[in-house]
mmCIF file with all atom_site columns, C-alpha atoms and ligand atoms in Angstrom:
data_model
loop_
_atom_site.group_PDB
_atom_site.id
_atom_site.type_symbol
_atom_site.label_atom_id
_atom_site.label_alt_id
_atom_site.label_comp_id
_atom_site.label_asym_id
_atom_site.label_entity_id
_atom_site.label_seq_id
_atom_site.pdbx_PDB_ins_code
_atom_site.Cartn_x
_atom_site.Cartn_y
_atom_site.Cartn_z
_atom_site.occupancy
_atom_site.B_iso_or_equiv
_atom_site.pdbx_formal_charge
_atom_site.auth_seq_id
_atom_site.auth_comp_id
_atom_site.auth_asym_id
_atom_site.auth_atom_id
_atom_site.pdbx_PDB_model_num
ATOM   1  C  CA  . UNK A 1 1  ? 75.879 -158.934 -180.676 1.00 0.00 ? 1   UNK A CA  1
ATOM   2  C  CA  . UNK A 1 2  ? 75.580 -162.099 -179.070 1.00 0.00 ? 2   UNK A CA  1
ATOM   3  C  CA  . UNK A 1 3  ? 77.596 -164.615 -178.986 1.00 0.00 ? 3   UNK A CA  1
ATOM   4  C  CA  . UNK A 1 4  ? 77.741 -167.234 -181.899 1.00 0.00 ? 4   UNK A CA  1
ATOM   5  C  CA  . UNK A 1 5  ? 77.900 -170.279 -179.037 1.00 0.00 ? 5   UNK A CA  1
ATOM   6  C  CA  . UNK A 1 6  ? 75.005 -168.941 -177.166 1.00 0.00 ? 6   UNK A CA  1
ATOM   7  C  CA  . UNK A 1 7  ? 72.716 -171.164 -176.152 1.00 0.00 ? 7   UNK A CA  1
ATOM   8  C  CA  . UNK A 1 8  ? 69.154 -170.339 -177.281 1.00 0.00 ? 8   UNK A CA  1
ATOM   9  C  CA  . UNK A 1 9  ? 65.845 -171.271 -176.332 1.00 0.00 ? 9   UNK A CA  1
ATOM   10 C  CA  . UNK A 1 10 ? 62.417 -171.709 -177.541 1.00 0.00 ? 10  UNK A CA  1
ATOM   11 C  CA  . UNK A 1 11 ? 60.767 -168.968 -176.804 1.00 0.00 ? 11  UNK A CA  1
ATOM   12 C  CA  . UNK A 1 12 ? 63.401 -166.569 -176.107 1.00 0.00 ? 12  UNK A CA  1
ATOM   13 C  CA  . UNK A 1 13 ? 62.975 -162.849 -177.095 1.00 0.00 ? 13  UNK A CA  1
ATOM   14 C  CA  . UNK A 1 14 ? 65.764 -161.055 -178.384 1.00 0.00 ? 14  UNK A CA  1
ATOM   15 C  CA  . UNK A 1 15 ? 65.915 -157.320 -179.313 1.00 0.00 ? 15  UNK A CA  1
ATOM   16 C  CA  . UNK A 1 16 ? 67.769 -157.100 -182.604 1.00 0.00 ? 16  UNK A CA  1
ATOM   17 C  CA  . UNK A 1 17 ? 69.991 -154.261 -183.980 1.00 0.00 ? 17  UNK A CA  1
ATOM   18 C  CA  . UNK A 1 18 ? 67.906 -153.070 -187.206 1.00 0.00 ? 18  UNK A CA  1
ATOM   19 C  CA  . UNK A 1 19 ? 64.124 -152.260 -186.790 1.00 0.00 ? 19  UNK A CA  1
ATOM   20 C  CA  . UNK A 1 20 ? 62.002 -154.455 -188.552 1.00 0.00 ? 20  UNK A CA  1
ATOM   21 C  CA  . UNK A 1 21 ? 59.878 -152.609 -191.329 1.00 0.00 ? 21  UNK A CA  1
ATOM   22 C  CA  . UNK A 1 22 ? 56.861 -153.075 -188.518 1.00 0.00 ? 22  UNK A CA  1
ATOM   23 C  CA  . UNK A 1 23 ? 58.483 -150.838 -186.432 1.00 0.00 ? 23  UNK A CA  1
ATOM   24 C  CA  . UNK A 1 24 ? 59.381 -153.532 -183.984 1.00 0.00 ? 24  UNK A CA  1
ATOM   25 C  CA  . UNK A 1 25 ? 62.708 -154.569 -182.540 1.00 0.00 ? 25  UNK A CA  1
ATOM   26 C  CA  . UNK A 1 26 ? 61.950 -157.690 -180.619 1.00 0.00 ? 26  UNK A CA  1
ATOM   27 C  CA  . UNK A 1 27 ? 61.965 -161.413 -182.339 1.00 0.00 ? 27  UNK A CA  1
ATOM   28 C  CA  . UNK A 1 28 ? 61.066 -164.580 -180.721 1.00 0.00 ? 28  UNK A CA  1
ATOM   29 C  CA  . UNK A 1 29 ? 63.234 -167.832 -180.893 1.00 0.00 ? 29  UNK A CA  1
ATOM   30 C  CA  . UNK A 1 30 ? 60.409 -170.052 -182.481 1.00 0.00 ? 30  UNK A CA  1
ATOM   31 C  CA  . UNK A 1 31 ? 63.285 -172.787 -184.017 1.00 0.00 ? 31  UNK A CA  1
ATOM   32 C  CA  . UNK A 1 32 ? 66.728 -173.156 -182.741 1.00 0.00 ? 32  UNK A CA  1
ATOM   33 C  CA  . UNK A 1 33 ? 69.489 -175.518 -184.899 1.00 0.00 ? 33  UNK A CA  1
ATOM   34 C  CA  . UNK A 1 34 ? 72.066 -174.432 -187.831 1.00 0.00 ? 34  UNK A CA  1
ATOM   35 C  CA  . UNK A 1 35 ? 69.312 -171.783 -188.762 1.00 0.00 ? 35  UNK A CA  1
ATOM   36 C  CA  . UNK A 1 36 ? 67.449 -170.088 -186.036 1.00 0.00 ? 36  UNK A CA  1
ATOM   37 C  CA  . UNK A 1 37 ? 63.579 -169.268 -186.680 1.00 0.00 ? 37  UNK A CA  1
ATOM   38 C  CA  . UNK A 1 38 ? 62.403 -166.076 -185.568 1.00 0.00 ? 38  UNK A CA  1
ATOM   39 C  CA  . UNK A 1 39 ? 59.128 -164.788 -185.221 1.00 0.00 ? 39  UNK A CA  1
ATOM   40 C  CA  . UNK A 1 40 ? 58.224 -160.302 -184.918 1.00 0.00 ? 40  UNK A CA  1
ATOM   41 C  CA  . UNK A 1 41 ? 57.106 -160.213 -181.889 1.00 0.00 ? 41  UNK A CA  1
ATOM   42 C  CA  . UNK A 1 42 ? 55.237 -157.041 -183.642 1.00 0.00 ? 42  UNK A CA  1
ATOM   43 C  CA  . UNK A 1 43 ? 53.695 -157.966 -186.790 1.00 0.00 ? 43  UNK A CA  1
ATOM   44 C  CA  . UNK A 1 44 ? 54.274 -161.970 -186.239 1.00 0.00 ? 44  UNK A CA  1
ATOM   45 C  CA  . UNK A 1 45 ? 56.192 -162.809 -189.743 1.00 0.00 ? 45  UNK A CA  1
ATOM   46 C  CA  . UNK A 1 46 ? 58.953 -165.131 -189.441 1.00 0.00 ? 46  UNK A CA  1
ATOM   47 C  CA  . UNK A 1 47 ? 62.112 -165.957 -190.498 1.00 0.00 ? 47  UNK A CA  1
ATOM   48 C  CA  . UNK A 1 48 ? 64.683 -168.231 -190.599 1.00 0.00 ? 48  UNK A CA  1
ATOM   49 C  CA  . UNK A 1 49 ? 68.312 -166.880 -190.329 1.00 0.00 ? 49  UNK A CA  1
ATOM   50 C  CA  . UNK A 1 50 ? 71.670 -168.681 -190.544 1.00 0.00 ? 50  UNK A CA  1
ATOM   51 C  CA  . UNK A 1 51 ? 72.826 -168.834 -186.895 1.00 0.00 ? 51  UNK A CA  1
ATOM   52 C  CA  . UNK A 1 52 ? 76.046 -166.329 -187.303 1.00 0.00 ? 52  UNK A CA  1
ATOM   53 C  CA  . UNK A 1 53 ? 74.030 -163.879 -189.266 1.00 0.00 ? 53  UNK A CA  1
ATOM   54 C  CA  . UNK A 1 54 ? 71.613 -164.448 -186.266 1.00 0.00 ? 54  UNK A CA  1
ATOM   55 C  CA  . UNK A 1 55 ? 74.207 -163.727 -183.831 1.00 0.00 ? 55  UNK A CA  1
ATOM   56 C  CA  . UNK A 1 56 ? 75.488 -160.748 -185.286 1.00 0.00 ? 56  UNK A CA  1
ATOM   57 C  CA  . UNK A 1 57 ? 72.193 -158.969 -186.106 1.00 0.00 ? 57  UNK A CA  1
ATOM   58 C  CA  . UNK A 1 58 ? 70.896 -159.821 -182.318 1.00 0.00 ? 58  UNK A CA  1
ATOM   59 C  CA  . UNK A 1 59 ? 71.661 -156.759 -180.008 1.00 0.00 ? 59  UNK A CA  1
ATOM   60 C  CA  . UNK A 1 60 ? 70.380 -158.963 -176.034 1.00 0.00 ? 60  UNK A CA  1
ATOM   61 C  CA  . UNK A 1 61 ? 67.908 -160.801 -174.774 1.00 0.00 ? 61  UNK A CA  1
ATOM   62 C  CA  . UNK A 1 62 ? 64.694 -159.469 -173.595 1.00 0.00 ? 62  UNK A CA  1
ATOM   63 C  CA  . UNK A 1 63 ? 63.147 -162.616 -171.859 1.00 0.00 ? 63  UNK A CA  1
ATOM   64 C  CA  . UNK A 1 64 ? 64.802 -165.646 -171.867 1.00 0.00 ? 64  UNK A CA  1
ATOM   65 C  CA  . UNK A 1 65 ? 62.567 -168.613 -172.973 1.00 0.00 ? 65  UNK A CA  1
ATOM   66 C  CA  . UNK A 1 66 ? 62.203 -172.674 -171.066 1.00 0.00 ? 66  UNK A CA  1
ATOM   67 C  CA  . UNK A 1 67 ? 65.065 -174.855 -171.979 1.00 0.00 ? 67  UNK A CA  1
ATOM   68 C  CA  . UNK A 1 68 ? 62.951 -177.372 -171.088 1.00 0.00 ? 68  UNK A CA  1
ATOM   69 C  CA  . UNK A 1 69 ? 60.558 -176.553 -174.311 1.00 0.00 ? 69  UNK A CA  1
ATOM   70 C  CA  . UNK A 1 70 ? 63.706 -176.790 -176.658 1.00 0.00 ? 70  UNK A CA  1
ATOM   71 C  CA  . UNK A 1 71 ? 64.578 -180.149 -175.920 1.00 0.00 ? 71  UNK A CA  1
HETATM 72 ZN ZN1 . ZN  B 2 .  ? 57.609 -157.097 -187.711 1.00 0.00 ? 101 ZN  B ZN1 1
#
């Protein structure tokens, strides 16, 4: 779980705590505001998730994406 005030970034990679159907575990951050857009790293669908349900569902960070980018 990660914390709700976490700052994110584009392009961050986040292992999450259920499996996706695709078999993978990784998202990446593709939209960060109120609702956080995630992409499967796996199987490439995306999503868009409130940003507690976000933070509770996220297990860590896998790579940690260019603030810069997110501006
Ligand atoms: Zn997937």
């Amino acid at each position: 779980m990660l914390e709700i005030h976490e700052k994110l970034y584009i392009g961050d990679v986040v292992e999450m705590r259920k499996q996706h159907p695709c078999g993978g575990w990784a998202w990446e951050v593709v939209r960060v505001g109120a609702d956080i857009g995630l992409a499967c790293c796996t199987c490439g669908r995306r999503v868009l998730l409130p940003r507690r349900k976000f933070a509770r569902g996220a297990k860590k960070f896998v790579k940690r994406g260019n603030p810069a980018a997110s501006e």
